[in-house]
């Protein structure tokens, strides 16, 4: 899919990410200066996983978080869901090369309408994907639906720091560095969407309240790297439905 095709699809959709799938991992490493892997480690740790548990990774993309979850959690199975076929194809190659075919399953799907039964996952994650979901409230309610009572939810998302001594530098990175590097490496001017979606994401406490409104309990906000990224954690309560 070329640059012309990108203009006909919704920014942030599965088709949008199909077009940049081959360079997505490289872009993540460069744009985040390699820090994104450390953020994912913190996300996995927040889940408190034990052998026999099942984890759902929404917006799994090329399966970085799904693979890390399986590697760092013995006896845990992961189901990754994403709307981009090209991202999933790359993810399946990575899963196979890592010898994780029996523990990591990747499926095409939508976070707003998860094709999984009620109460079937012990933990749910989504990294750098919730801002691309048109109806976030619906996606958050779906997480509550498919999570078992007590299931932990961990949402990793970028944001634009609005205060602090490093705020101006971080905003420069988001507004100038991210779209410039993205456009150069991906060959798509539409990669500027990443910058606009980060800037448009709600304030941390506003999004945390959206998680509570969807039915999650014990919601907490964990700023990472001077607020460039936040880890949001919560829990599916007993009698959530």
Coordinates of C-alpha atoms in Angstrom, one line a residue:
X1 CA 0.0 0.0 0.0
X2 CA 1.6 3.3 -1.1
X3 CA 1.3 6.9 0.1
X4 CA -1.7 7.5 -2.1
X5 CA -3.7 4.6 -0.5
X6 CA -3.0 5.9 3.0
X7 CA -5.0 9.1 2.3
X8 CA -8.1 7.0 1.7
X9 CA -8.1 5.2 5.1
X10 CA -8.8 6.3 8.6
X11 CA -5.5 7.4 10.4
X12 CA -4.8 4.8 13.1
X13 CA -6.9 2.1 11.5
X14 CA -5.7 -1.4 10.6
X15 CA -5.2 -0.4 7.0
X16 CA -3.2 2.6 8.0
X17 CA -0.7 0.5 10.0
X18 CA -0.6 -2.1 7.2
X19 CA 1.3 0.6 5.2
X20 CA 4.0 1.1 7.8
X21 CA 4.2 -2.4 9.2
X22 CA 7.6 -3.3 7.8
X23 CA 9.3 -0.4 9.5
X24 CA 7.2 -0.1 12.6
X25 CA 9.6 -1.8 15.0
X26 CA 12.5 0.3 13.8
X27 CA 10.5 3.5 14.1
X28 CA 9.5 2.6 17.7
X29 CA 13.1 2.0 18.7
X30 CA 14.4 5.2 17.1
X31 CA 11.5 7.5 18.1
X32 CA 11.5 6.3 21.8
X33 CA 15.4 6.1 21.9
X34 CA 15.0 2.5 22.8
X35 CA 13.2 3.2 26.0
X36 CA 9.9 1.6 24.9
X37 CA 11.2 -1.9 25.8
X38 CA 11.8 -0.8 29.4
X39 CA 8.3 0.5 29.5
X40 CA 7.0 -2.9 28.3
X41 CA 8.9 -4.7 31.0
X42 CA 7.2 -2.5 33.7
X43 CA 3.9 -3.3 32.1
X44 CA 4.4 -7.1 32.3
X45 CA 5.6 -6.8 35.9
X46 CA 2.4 -4.9 36.8
X47 CA 0.3 -7.9 35.9
X48 CA 1.6 -10.2 38.6
X49 CA 1.3 -13.3 36.4
X50 CA 1.5 -16.9 37.5
X51 CA 1.7 -20.2 35.5
X52 CA -1.6 -21.2 33.9
X53 CA -2.8 -17.7 33.4
X54 CA -4.2 -16.4 30.1
X55 CA -3.3 -12.9 28.9
X56 CA -5.1 -10.8 26.2
X57 CA -2.9 -8.2 24.4
X58 CA -5.0 -5.8 22.4
X59 CA -3.6 -3.8 19.6
X60 CA -0.7 -6.3 19.7
X61 CA 0.8 -5.0 16.4
X62 CA 4.0 -6.9 15.7
X63 CA 3.6 -8.7 19.0
X64 CA 6.4 -7.1 21.0
X65 CA 4.4 -7.0 24.3
X66 CA 2.8 -10.4 23.7
X67 CA 6.2 -12.0 23.1
X68 CA 7.8 -10.3 26.1
X69 CA 4.9 -11.4 28.3
X70 CA 5.4 -15.0 27.3
X71 CA 9.1 -14.9 27.7
X72 CA 9.1 -13.3 31.1
X73 CA 6.1 -15.4 32.5
X74 CA 6.6 -19.1 32.5
X75 CA 3.5 -21.1 31.9
X76 CA 1.5 -18.2 30.7
X77 CA -0.4 -18.2 27.4
X78 CA -1.0 -15.0 25.4
X79 CA -3.7 -14.1 22.8
X80 CA -2.8 -11.0 20.8
X81 CA -5.5 -9.2 18.8
X82 CA -4.9 -6.4 16.2
X83 CA -6.8 -5.0 13.2
X84 CA -3.7 -4.8 10.9
X85 CA -3.0 -8.0 8.9
X86 CA 0.5 -6.8 7.9
X87 CA 1.5 -6.1 11.5
X88 CA 0.2 -9.5 12.5
X89 CA 2.1 -11.2 9.7
X90 CA 5.3 -9.7 11.1
X91 CA 4.3 -10.6 14.6
X92 CA 3.7 -14.3 13.7
X93 CA 7.2 -14.5 12.1
X94 CA 8.7 -13.1 15.4
X95 CA 6.6 -15.5 17.5
X96 CA 7.7 -18.5 15.4
X97 CA 11.4 -17.5 15.4
X98 CA 11.1 -17.2 19.2
X99 CA 9.7 -20.7 19.5
X100 CA 6.5 -19.4 21.1
X101 CA 3.9 -20.8 18.7
X102 CA 2.3 -22.9 21.3
X103 CA 2.0 -20.1 23.8
X104 CA 1.3 -16.9 21.7
X105 CA -1.7 -16.8 19.4
X106 CA -2.2 -13.8 17.1
X107 CA -5.7 -13.0 15.8
X108 CA -7.2 -10.3 13.6
X109 CA -9.7 -8.3 15.5
X110 CA -11.0 -5.1 17.0
X111 CA -10.6 -3.9 20.6
X112 CA -14.1 -2.3 20.4
X113 CA -15.7 -5.7 19.8
X114 CA -13.5 -8.5 21.2
X115 CA -14.4 -11.9 19.7
X116 CA -13.8 -13.7 23.0
X117 CA -16.2 -15.0 25.7
X118 CA -16.9 -13.3 29.0
X119 CA -14.6 -13.9 31.9
X120 CA -11.9 -15.7 30.0
X121 CA -8.6 -13.8 30.7
X122 CA -6.6 -13.3 33.8
X123 CA -4.9 -10.1 32.6
X124 CA -5.4 -7.7 29.7
X125 CA -2.8 -5.3 28.2
X126 CA -2.7 -2.7 25.4
X127 CA 0.5 -0.8 24.6
X128 CA 0.5 2.3 22.4
X129 CA -2.9 1.4 21.0
X130 CA -5.7 2.8 23.0
X131 CA -5.3 6.3 21.5
X132 CA -6.0 4.7 18.0
X133 CA -9.3 3.3 19.1
X134 CA -12.2 5.5 18.0
X135 CA -14.6 4.5 20.8
X136 CA -12.2 4.1 23.8
X137 CA -15.1 3.8 26.3
X138 CA -16.4 0.8 24.5
X139 CA -13.0 -0.8 24.3
X140 CA -12.5 -0.3 28.0
X141 CA -15.9 -1.9 28.7
X142 CA -14.9 -4.8 26.5
X143 CA -11.8 -5.3 28.6
X144 CA -13.9 -5.6 31.7
X145 CA -16.2 -8.0 29.9
X146 CA -13.6 -10.5 28.9
X147 CA -11.6 -10.2 32.1
X148 CA -12.2 -12.6 34.9
X149 CA -13.1 -11.1 38.3
X150 CA -9.8 -9.8 39.7
X151 CA -8.1 -9.7 36.3
X152 CA -5.5 -7.0 36.1
X153 CA -5.5 -4.4 33.3
X154 CA -2.3 -2.6 32.2
X155 CA -2.5 0.1 29.5
X156 CA 0.7 1.7 28.2
X157 CA 0.3 4.9 26.3
X158 CA 2.3 7.9 25.1
X159 CA 1.3 11.4 26.1
X160 CA 2.5 15.0 25.7
X161 CA 4.0 16.4 29.0
X162 CA 2.3 19.7 29.7
X163 CA 4.4 20.8 32.7
X164 CA 7.8 20.2 34.3
X165 CA 11.3 21.4 33.5
X166 CA 11.5 18.9 30.6
X167 CA 8.1 19.7 29.2
X168 CA 9.2 22.0 26.4
X169 CA 11.9 19.5 25.3
X170 CA 9.4 16.6 25.4
X171 CA 6.9 18.6 23.4
X172 CA 9.5 19.5 20.8
X173 CA 10.3 15.7 20.5
X174 CA 6.6 14.9 20.0
X175 CA 5.7 17.8 17.6
X176 CA 8.9 17.9 15.5
X177 CA 11.2 14.9 16.0
X178 CA 8.5 12.2 15.9
X179 CA 6.7 13.2 12.7
X180 CA 10.0 14.1 10.9
X181 CA 11.7 10.8 11.6
X182 CA 8.5 8.9 11.0
X183 CA 8.0 10.5 7.6
X184 CA 11.7 10.0 6.6
X185 CA 11.8 6.3 7.6
X186 CA 8.3 5.3 6.6
X187 CA 8.1 7.3 3.4
X188 CA 4.7 8.5 4.5
X189 CA 3.8 12.1 5.4
X190 CA 0.8 10.7 7.2
X191 CA 3.1 9.4 9.9
X192 CA 2.5 12.9 11.4
X193 CA -0.7 11.3 12.7
X194 CA 1.4 9.8 15.5
X195 CA 2.3 13.3 16.7
X196 CA -1.3 14.5 16.6
X197 CA -2.7 11.4 18.3
X198 CA -0.2 11.7 21.1
X199 CA -1.0 15.4 21.6
X200 CA -4.7 14.8 21.5
X201 CA -4.7 12.0 24.1
X202 CA -6.5 12.9 27.3
X203 CA -4.7 14.1 30.5
X204 CA -3.6 11.1 32.6
X205 CA -6.2 11.6 35.3
X206 CA -9.0 12.1 32.7
X207 CA -8.1 8.8 31.1
X208 CA -7.9 7.1 34.5
X209 CA -11.4 8.3 35.2
X210 CA -12.6 6.9 31.8
X211 CA -11.2 3.5 33.0
X212 CA -13.2 3.9 36.3
X213 CA -16.3 4.8 34.3
X214 CA -15.9 1.6 32.3
X215 CA -16.1 -0.4 35.5
X216 CA -12.5 -0.9 36.5
X217 CA -11.4 -0.7 40.1
X218 CA -8.1 0.3 41.8
X219 CA -7.1 2.5 38.9
X220 CA -3.6 4.0 39.2
X221 CA -1.5 6.2 37.0
X222 CA 2.3 5.6 36.8
X223 CA 4.2 8.3 34.9
X224 CA 7.3 7.0 33.0
X225 CA 10.3 9.0 31.7
X226 CA 9.2 12.5 32.8
X227 CA 5.6 11.9 31.7
X228 CA 6.4 11.1 28.1
X229 CA 4.6 7.8 28.7
X230 CA 2.2 6.6 31.3
X231 CA 1.3 3.1 32.6
X232 CA -2.3 2.9 33.7
X233 CA -3.3 -0.1 35.8
X234 CA -6.6 -1.3 37.0
X235 CA -8.6 -4.4 38.0
X236 CA -11.8 -6.1 36.9
X237 CA -13.8 -6.1 40.1
X238 CA -16.1 -8.8 41.4
X239 CA -19.6 -8.5 40.0
X240 CA -18.5 -6.1 37.3
X241 CA -21.5 -6.9 35.2

